[in-house]
Short mmCIF file of C-alpha atoms and ligand atoms in Angstrom, two decimals:
data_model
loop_
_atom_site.label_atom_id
_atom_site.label_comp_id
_atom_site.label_asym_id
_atom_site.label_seq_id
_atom_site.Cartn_x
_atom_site.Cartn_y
_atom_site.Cartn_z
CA UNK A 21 -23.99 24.26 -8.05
CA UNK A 22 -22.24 20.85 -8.93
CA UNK A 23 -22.44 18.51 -6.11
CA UNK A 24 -19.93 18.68 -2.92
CA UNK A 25 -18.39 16.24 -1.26
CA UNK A 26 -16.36 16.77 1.72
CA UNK A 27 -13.90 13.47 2.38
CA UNK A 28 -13.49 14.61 6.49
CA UNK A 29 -10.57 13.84 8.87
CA UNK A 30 -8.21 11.92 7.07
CA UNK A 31 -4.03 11.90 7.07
CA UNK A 32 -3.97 14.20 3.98
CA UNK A 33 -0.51 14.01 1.65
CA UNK A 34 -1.08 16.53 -0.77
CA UNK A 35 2.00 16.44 -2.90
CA UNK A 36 1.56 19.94 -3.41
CA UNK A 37 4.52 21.76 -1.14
CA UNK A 38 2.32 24.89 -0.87
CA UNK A 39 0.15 22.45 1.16
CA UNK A 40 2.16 19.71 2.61
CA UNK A 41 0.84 17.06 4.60
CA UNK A 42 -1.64 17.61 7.48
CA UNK A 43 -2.10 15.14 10.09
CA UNK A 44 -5.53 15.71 10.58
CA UNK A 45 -7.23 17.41 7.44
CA UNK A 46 -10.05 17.57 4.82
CA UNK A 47 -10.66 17.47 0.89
CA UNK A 48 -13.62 19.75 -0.63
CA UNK A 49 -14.95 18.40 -3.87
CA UNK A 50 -17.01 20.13 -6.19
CA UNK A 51 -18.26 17.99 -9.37
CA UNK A 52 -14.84 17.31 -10.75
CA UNK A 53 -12.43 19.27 -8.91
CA UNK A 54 -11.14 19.74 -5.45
CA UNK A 55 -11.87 23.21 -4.61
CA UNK A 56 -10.17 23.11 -0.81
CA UNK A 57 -7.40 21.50 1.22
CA UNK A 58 -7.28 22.45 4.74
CA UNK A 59 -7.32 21.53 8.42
CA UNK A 60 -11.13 22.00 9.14
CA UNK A 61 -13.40 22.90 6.39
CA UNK A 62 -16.47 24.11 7.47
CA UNK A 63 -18.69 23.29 4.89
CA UNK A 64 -22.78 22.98 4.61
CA UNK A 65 -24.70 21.30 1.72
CA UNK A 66 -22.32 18.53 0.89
CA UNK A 67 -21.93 14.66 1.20
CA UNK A 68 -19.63 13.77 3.73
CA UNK A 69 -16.65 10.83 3.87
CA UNK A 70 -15.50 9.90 6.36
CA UNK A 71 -11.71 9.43 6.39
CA UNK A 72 -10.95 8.46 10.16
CA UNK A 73 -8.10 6.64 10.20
CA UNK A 74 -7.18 6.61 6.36
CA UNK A 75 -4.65 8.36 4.64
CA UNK A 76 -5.69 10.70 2.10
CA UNK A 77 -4.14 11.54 -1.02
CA UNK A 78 -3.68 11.97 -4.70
CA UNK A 79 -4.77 8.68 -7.00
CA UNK A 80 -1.01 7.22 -8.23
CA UNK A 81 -0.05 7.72 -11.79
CA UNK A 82 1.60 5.37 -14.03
CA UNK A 83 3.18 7.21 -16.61
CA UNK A 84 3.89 3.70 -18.61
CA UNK A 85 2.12 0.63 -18.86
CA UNK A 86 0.38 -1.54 -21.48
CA UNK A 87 -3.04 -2.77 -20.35
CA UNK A 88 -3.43 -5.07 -23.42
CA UNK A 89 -0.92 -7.40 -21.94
CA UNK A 90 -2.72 -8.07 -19.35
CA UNK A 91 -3.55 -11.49 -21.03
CA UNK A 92 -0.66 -12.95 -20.04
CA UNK A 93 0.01 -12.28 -16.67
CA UNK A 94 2.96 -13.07 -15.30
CA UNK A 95 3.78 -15.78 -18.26
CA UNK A 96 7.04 -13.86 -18.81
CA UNK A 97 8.70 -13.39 -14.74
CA UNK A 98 11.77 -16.13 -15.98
CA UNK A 99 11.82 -14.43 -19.24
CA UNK A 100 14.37 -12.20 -21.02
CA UNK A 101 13.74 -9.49 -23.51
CA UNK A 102 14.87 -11.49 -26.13
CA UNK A 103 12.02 -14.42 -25.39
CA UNK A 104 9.38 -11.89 -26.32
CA UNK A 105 11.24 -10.67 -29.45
CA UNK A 106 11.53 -14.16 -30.57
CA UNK A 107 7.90 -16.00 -28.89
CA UNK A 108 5.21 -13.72 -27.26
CA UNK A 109 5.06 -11.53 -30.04
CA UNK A 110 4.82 -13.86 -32.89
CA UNK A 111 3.38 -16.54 -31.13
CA UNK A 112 0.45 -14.76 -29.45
CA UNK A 113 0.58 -11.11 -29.47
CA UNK A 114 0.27 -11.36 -33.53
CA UNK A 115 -2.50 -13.52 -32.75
CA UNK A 116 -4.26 -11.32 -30.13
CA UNK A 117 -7.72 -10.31 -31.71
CA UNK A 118 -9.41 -7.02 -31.11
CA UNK A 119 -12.25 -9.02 -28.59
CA UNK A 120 -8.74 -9.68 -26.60
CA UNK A 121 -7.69 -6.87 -26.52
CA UNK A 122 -11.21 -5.60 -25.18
CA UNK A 123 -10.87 -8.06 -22.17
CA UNK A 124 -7.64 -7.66 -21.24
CA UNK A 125 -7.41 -3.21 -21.16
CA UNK A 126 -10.86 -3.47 -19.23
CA UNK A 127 -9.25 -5.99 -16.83
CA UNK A 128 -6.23 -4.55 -16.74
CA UNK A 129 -7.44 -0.97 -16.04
CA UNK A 130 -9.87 -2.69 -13.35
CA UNK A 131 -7.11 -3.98 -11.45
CA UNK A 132 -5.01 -0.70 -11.84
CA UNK A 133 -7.88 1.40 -10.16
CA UNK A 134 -8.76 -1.15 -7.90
CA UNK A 135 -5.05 -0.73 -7.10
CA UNK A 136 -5.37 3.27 -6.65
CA UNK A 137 -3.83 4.04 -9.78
CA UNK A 138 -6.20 6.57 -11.26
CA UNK A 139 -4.51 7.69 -14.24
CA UNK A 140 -2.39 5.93 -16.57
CA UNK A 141 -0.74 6.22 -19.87
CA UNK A 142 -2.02 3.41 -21.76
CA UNK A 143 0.54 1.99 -24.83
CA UNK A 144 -1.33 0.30 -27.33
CA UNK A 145 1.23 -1.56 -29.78
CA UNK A 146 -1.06 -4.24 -30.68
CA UNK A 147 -2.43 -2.18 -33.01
CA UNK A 148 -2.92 -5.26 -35.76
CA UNK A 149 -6.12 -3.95 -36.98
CA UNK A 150 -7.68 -0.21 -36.97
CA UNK A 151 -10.81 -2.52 -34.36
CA UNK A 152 -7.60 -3.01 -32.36
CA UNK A 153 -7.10 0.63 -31.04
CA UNK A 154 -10.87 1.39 -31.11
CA UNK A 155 -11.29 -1.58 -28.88
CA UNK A 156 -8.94 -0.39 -26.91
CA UNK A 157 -9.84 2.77 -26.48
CA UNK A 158 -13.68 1.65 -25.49
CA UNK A 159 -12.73 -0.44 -22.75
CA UNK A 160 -10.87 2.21 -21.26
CA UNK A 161 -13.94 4.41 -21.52
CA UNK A 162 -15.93 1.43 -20.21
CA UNK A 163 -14.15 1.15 -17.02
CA UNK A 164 -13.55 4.79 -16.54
CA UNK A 165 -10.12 5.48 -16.02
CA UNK A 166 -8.56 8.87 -16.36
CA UNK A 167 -5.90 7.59 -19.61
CA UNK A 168 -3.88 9.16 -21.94
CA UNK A 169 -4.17 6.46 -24.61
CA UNK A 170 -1.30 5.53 -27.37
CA UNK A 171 -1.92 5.22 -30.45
CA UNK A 172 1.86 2.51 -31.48
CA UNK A 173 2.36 -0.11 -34.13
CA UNK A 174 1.04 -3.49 -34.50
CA UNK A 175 3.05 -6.76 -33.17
CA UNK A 176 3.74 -8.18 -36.41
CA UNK A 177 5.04 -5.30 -37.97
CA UNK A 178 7.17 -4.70 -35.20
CA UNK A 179 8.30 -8.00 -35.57
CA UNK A 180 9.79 -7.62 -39.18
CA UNK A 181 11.40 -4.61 -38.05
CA UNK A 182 13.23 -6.91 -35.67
CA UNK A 183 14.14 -8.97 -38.10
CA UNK A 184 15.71 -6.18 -40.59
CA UNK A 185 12.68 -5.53 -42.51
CA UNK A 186 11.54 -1.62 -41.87
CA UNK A 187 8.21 -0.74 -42.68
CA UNK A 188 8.35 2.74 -43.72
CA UNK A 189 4.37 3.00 -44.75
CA UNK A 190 2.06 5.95 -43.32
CA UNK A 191 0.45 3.70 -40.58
CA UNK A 192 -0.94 6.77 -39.03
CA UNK A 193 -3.92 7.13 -41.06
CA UNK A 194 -6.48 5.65 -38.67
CA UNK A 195 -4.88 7.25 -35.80
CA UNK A 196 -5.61 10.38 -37.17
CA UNK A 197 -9.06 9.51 -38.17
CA UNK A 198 -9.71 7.92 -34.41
CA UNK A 199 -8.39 11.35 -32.88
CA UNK A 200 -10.65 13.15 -35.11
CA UNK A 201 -13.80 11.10 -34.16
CA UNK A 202 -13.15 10.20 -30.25
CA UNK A 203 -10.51 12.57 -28.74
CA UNK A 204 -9.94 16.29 -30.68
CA UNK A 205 -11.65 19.03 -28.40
CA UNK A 206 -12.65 16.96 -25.46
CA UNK A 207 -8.74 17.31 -23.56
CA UNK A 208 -11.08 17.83 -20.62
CA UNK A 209 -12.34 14.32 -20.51
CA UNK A 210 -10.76 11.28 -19.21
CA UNK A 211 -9.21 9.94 -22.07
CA UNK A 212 -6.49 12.23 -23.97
CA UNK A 213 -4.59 11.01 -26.60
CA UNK A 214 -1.13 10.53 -28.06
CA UNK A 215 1.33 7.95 -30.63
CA UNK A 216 3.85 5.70 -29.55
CA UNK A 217 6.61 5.15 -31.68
CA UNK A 218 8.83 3.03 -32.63
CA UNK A 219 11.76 5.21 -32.40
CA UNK A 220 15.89 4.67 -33.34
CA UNK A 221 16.16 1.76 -30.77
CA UNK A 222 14.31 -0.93 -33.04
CA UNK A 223 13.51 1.18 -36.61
CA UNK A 224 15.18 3.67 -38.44
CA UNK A 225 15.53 7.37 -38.47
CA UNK A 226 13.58 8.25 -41.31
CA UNK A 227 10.55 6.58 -39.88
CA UNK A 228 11.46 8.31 -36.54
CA UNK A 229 11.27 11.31 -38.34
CA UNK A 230 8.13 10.52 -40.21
CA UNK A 231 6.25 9.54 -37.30
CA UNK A 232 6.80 12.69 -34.83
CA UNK A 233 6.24 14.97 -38.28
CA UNK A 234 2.76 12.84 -37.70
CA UNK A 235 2.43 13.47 -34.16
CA UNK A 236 3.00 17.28 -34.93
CA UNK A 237 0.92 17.18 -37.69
CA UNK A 238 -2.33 15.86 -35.71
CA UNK A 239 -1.43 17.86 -32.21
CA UNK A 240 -0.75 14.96 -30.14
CA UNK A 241 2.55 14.30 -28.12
CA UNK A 242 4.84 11.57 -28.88
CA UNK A 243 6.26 8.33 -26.42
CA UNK A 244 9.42 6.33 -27.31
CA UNK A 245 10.62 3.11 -25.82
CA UNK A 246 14.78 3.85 -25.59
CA UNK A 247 17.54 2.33 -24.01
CA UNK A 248 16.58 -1.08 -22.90
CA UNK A 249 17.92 -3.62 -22.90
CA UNK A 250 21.02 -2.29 -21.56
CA UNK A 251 23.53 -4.65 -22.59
CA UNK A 252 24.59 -3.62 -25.95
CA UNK A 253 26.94 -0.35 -26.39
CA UNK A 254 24.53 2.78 -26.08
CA UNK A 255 22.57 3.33 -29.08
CA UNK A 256 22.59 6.95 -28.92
CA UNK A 257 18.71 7.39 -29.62
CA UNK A 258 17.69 10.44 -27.65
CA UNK A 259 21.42 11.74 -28.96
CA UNK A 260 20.14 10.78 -32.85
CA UNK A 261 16.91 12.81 -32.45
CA UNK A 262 18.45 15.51 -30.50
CA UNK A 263 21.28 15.60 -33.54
CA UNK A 264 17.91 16.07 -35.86
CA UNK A 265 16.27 18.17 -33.97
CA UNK A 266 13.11 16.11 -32.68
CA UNK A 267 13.42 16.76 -29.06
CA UNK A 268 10.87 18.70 -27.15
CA UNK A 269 8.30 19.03 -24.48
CA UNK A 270 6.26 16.78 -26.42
CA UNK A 271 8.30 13.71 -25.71
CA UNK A 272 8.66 11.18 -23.19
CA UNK A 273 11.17 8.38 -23.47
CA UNK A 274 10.18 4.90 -21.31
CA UNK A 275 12.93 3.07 -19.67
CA UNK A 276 16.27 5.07 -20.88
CA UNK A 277 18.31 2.12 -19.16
CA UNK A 278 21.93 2.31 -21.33
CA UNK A 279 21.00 6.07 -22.23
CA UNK A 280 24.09 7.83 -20.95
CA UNK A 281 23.99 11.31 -19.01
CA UNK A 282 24.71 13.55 -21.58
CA UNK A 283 21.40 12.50 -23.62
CA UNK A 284 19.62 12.87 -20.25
CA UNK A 285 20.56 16.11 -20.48
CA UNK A 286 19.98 17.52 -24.00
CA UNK A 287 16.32 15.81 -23.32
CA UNK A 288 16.50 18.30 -20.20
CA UNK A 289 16.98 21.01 -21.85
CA UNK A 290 14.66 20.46 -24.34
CA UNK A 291 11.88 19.97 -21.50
CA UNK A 292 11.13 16.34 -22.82
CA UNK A 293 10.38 13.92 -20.08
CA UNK A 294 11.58 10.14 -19.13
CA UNK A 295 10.07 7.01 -16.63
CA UNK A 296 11.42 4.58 -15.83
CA UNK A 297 10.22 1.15 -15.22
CA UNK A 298 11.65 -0.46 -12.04
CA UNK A 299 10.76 -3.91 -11.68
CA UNK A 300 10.68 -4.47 -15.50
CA UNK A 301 13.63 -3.34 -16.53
CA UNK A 302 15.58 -5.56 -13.54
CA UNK A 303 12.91 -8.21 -13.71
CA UNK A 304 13.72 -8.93 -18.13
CA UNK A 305 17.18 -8.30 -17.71
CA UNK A 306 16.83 -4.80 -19.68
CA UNK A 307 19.12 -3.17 -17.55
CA UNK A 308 19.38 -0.74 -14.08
CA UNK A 309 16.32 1.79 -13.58
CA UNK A 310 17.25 5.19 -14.41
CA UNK A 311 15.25 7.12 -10.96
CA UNK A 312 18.74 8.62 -9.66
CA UNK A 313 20.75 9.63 -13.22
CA UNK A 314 16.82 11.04 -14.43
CA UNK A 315 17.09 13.09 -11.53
CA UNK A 316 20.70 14.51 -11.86
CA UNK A 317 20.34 15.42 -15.23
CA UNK A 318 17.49 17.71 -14.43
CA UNK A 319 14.59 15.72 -14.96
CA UNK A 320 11.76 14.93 -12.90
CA UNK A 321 12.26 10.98 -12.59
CA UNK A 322 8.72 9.79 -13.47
CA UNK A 323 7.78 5.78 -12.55
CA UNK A 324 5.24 3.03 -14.45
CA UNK A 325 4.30 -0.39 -13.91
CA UNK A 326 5.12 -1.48 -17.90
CA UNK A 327 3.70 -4.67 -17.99
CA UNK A 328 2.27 -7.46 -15.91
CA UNK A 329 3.67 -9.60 -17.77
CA UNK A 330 6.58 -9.52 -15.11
CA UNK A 331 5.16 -7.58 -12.65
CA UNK A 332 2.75 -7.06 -10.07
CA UNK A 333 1.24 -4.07 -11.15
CA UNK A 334 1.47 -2.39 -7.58
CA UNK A 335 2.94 1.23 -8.29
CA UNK A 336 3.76 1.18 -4.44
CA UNK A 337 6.40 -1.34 -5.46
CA UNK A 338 7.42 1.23 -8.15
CA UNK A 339 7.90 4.02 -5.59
CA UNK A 340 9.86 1.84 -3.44
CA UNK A 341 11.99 0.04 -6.35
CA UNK A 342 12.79 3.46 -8.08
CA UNK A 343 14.05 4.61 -4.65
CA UNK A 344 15.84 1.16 -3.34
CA UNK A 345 17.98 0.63 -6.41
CA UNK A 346 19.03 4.42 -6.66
CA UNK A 347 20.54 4.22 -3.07
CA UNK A 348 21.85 0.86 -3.96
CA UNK A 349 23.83 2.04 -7.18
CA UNK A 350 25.06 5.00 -4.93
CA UNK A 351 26.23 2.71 -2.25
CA UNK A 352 28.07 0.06 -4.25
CA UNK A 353 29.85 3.65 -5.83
CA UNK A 354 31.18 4.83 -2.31
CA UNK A 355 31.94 0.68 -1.66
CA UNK A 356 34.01 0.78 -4.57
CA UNK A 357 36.14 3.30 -3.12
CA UNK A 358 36.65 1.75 -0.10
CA UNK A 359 34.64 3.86 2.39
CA UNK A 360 31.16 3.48 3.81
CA UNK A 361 27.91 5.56 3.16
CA UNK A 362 28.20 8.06 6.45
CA UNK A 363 25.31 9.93 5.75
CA UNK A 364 21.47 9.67 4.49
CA UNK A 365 22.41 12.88 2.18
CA UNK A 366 24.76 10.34 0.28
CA UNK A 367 22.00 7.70 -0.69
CA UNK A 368 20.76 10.75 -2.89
CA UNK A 369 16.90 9.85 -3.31
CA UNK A 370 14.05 10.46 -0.15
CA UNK A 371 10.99 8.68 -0.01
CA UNK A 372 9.63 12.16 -0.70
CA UNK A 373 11.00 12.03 -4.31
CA UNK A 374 9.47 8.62 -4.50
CA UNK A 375 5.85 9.56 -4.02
CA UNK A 376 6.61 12.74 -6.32
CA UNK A 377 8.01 9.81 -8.98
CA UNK A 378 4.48 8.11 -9.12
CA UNK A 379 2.41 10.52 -8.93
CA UNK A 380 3.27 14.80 -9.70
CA UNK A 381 6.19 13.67 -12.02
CA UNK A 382 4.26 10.87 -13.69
CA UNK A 383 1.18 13.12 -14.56
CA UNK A 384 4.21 15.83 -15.73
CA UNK A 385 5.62 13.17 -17.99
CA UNK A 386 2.27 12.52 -20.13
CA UNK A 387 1.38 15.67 -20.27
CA UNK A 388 -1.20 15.85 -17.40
CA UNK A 389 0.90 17.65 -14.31
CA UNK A 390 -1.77 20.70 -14.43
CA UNK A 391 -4.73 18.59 -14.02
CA UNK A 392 -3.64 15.25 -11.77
CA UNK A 393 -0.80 13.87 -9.40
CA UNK A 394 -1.77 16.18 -6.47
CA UNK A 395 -4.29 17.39 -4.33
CA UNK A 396 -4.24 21.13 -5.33
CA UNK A 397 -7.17 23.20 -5.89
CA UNK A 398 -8.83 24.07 -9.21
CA UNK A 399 -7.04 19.99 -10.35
CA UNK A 400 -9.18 17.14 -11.25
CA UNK A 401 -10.77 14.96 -7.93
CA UNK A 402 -8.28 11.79 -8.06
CA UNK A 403 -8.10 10.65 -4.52
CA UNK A 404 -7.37 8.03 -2.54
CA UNK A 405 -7.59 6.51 0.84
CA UNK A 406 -5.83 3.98 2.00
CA UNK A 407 -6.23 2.03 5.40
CA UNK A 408 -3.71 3.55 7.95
CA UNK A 409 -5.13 1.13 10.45
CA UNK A 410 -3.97 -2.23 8.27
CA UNK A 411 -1.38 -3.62 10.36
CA UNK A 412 1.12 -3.29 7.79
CA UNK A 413 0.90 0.60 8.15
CA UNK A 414 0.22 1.11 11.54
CA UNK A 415 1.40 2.91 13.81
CA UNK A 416 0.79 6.32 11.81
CA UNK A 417 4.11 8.33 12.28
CA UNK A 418 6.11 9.54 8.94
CA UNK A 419 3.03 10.00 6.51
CA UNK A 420 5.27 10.05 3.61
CA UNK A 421 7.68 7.53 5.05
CA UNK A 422 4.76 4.95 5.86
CA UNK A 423 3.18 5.18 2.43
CA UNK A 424 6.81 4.74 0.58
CA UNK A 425 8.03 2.32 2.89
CA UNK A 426 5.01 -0.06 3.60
CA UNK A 427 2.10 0.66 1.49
CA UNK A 428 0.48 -2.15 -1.31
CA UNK A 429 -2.25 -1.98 -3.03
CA UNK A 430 -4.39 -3.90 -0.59
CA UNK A 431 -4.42 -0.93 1.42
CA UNK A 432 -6.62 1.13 -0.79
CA UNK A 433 -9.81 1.33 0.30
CA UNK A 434 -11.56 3.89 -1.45
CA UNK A 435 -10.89 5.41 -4.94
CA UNK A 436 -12.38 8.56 -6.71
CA UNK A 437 -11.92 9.55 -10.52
CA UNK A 438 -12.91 12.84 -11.37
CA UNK A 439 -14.54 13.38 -8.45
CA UNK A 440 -16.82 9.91 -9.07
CA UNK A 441 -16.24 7.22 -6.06
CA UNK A 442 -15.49 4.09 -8.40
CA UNK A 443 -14.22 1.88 -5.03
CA UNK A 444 -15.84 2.10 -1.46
CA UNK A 445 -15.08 0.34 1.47
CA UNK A 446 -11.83 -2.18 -0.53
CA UNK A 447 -14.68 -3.08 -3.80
CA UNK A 448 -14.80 -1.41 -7.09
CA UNK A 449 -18.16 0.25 -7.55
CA UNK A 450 -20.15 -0.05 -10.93
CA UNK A 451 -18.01 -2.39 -12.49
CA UNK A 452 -19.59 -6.03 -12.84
CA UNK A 453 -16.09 -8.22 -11.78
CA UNK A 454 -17.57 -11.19 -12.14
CA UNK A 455 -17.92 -10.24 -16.04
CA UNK A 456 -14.20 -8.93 -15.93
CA UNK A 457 -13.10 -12.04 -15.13
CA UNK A 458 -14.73 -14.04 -17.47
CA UNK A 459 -13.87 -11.84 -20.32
CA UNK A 460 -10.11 -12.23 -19.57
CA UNK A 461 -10.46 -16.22 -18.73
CA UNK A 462 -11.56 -16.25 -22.09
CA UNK A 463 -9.40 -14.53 -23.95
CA UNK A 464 -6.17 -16.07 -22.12
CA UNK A 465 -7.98 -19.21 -23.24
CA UNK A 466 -8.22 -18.05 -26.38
CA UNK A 467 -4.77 -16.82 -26.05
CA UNK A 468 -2.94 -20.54 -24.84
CA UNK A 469 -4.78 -22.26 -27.49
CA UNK A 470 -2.24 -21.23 -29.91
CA UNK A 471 -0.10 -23.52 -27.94
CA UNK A 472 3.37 -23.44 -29.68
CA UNK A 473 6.24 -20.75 -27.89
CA UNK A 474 9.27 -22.68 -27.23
CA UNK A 475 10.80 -20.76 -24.15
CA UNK A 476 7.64 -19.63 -22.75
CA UNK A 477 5.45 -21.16 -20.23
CA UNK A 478 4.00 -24.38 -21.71
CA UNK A 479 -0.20 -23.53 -21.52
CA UNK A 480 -2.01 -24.45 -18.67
CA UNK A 481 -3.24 -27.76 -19.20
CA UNK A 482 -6.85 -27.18 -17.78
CA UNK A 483 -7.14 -23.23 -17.88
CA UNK A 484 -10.34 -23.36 -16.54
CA UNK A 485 -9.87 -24.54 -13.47
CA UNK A 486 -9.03 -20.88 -12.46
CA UNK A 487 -12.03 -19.58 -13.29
ZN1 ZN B 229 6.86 -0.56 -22.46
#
């Protein structure tokens, strides 16, 4: 029999509604899997943890983030959209070199499980060399994140396709040949796989069409940037590949800022999914987070962290934002009509829907709602526990509520991954930090010394100093 642990006493949220939340309950583990949920579990032959005073539940889900930007953290807060388009991607991102992009995923996936965030859905469209992705890919396996990895396009061509020059070649050649060696069969593991593509927004239909035929072609599903920014006149992307017939439940759509309801929709009904990015997509300018119109059109509004280029990388701050703006947008709606909101029913979106958002309808949107994103029996052991006695969550009342409301990363104290503890008592566990650090000190060294972005941050001056 596979080892048991038995994580004892805690404030379990399960996410699962069969279950619910229990004020006072337990978590069986066996190997991989939870194998029990309950009030008391009487249970012999197993490793105990104790969760006195923690709450207990499922490791968050970011359903869209790229780790390899890690680099730059924070460099683009007073930036647009348009300041990447026209500086971070030329100016470093073309630049980045496949040892970068090994330090920044491992520290980037680091700081996301440090943060509680056990599984993520990993973009990868730095893709300037095939070492790029399989660098990639082995720093995720490194640090031992669960991680649906993306397979997208490299920063320079994206670049030309910016500027009007489409790149219709088969670019999907290694991806195919890195799904063959790393990923086909093992769906079990931590690391699944999929392609990111470039999609209507920024290249053209044929290539759209090309690229999910590739997708199909290998088995893997298919993620598409849409809808941001928000500023120009819809560009009808999900409506374009519904028109030629690419929808389906093997496609997620990030952001879907200026995609109108009736695209929401026909994605609906073709059971494709959609997240939205809170804090980017207000933080860049790229236009108003999607939670609330996701929801109405019969989706399961799904939240990720994007980038820290802009952000903090705390998914609580995703829960929250996806939440706060949709009873914002519904409140300046009854404003505008002269009334007042009279009711909670009116603000539309419970702090119930915005645990579900990052973490059962995030592991639903890449593909992974029958393994992760709640503590269920017979799915994977992702848990985590979270200090109920920090002062910013204390007193204990509304589980849910508290969590939503107050929670940060700084709170987690304990993290598991397929049933393996990887942080104890607030510090990750069998991964060297110190070595973490230096390897992304370098490479944002690395990274500054091509010192010349008009509109971005000027370098540090004495990086080091950091360090
Ligand atoms: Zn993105």
């Amino acid at each position: 029999m596979a080892k048991r642990l038995l994580i004892k006493g805690g404030a379990v949220i399960s996410v699962d509604p069969s279950i619910g939340e229990l004020r006072v309950g337990d978590v069986l583990i066996e190997g991989d899997t939870i194998i029990d949920v309950a009030r008391d579990i009487p249970a012999e032959d197993c490793e105990f943890l104790d969760a006195t005073g923690m709450v207990v539940m499922p490791g968050l889900v970011d359903s869209h983030r790229h780790f390899w930007q890690t680099g730059t953290r924070a460099d683009s807060i007073d930036h647009v959209f348009w300041d990447l388009v026209a500086s971070q991607w030329p100016k470093i991102a073309a630049h980045y070199s496949p040892e970068d992009v090994y330090a920044t995923v491992l520290a980037g996936a680091a700081d996301a499980l440090s943060a509680g965030v056990t599984t993520v859905l990993d973009w990868c469209h730095v893709v300037n060399t095939p070492e790029h992705a399989e660098e990639n890919v082995r720093a995720l396996r490194d640090i031992g994140i669960r991680s649906r990895f993306l397979y997208g396009a490299s920063m320079s061509r994206k670049l030309n396709e910016f500027q009007g020059e489409a790149d219709d070649t088969d670019s999907w050649a290694h991806a195919r040949d890195l799904y063959t060696r790393e990923f086909e069969g093992k769906e079990d593991g931590l690391l699944t796989y999929g392609l990111a593509i470039q999609g209507p927004d920024v290249s053209t239909m044929e290539l759209t069409t090309t690229d999910c035929a590739a997708a199909r072609d290998i088995g893997v599903p298919i993620a598409v940037h849409v809808g941001a920014p928000e500023g120009p006149p819809p560009m009808l992307s999900i409506q374009r590949m519904a028109d030629a017939n690419l929808l389906g439940p093997d496609i997620n759509f990030a952001h879907c800022c200026n995609s109108t309801d009736e695209e929401l929709r026909r994605l609906a009904e073709a059971g494709g999914t959609a997240t939205a990015c809170p804090t980017l997509d207000m933080a860049f300018g790229m236009g108003t987070p999607a939670t609330g119109r996701l929801r109405d059109a019969g989706l399961r509004p799904a939240v990720g962290v994007d980038s820290v280029i802009a952000s903090s990388g705390d998914m609580f701050e995703e829960l929250r934002l996806g939440m706060l703006y949709e009873r914002m947008r519904r409140s300046q709606a009854i404003f505008a009509k002269g009334t007042d909101v009279k009711s909670v029913a009116e603000l539309g979106f419970t702090s119930r829907e915005a645990l579900e958002s990052g973490t059962i309808n995030s592991a639903h949107a890449m593909w992974l709602g029958d393994k992760v994103g709640s503590l269920t029996p017979g799915k994977k052991a992702d848990v985590i526990l979270l200090r109920a006695t920090d002062l910013n969550l204390a007193p204990l009342s509304d589980m849910v509520g508290a969590v939503v409301c107050g929670a940060n990363s700084g709170n987690v104290d304990t993290v598991l991954v397929n049933g393996k503890i990887v942080k104890r008592n607030g510090s990750l566990v069998g991964v060297d930090v110190a070595r973490v650090h230096r390897l992304i000190v370098e490479a944002r060294d690395r990274m500054y010394a091509y010192d010349a972005y008009p509109g971005m941050r000027p370098p540090l001056s004495t990086p080091t100093h950091l360090s």
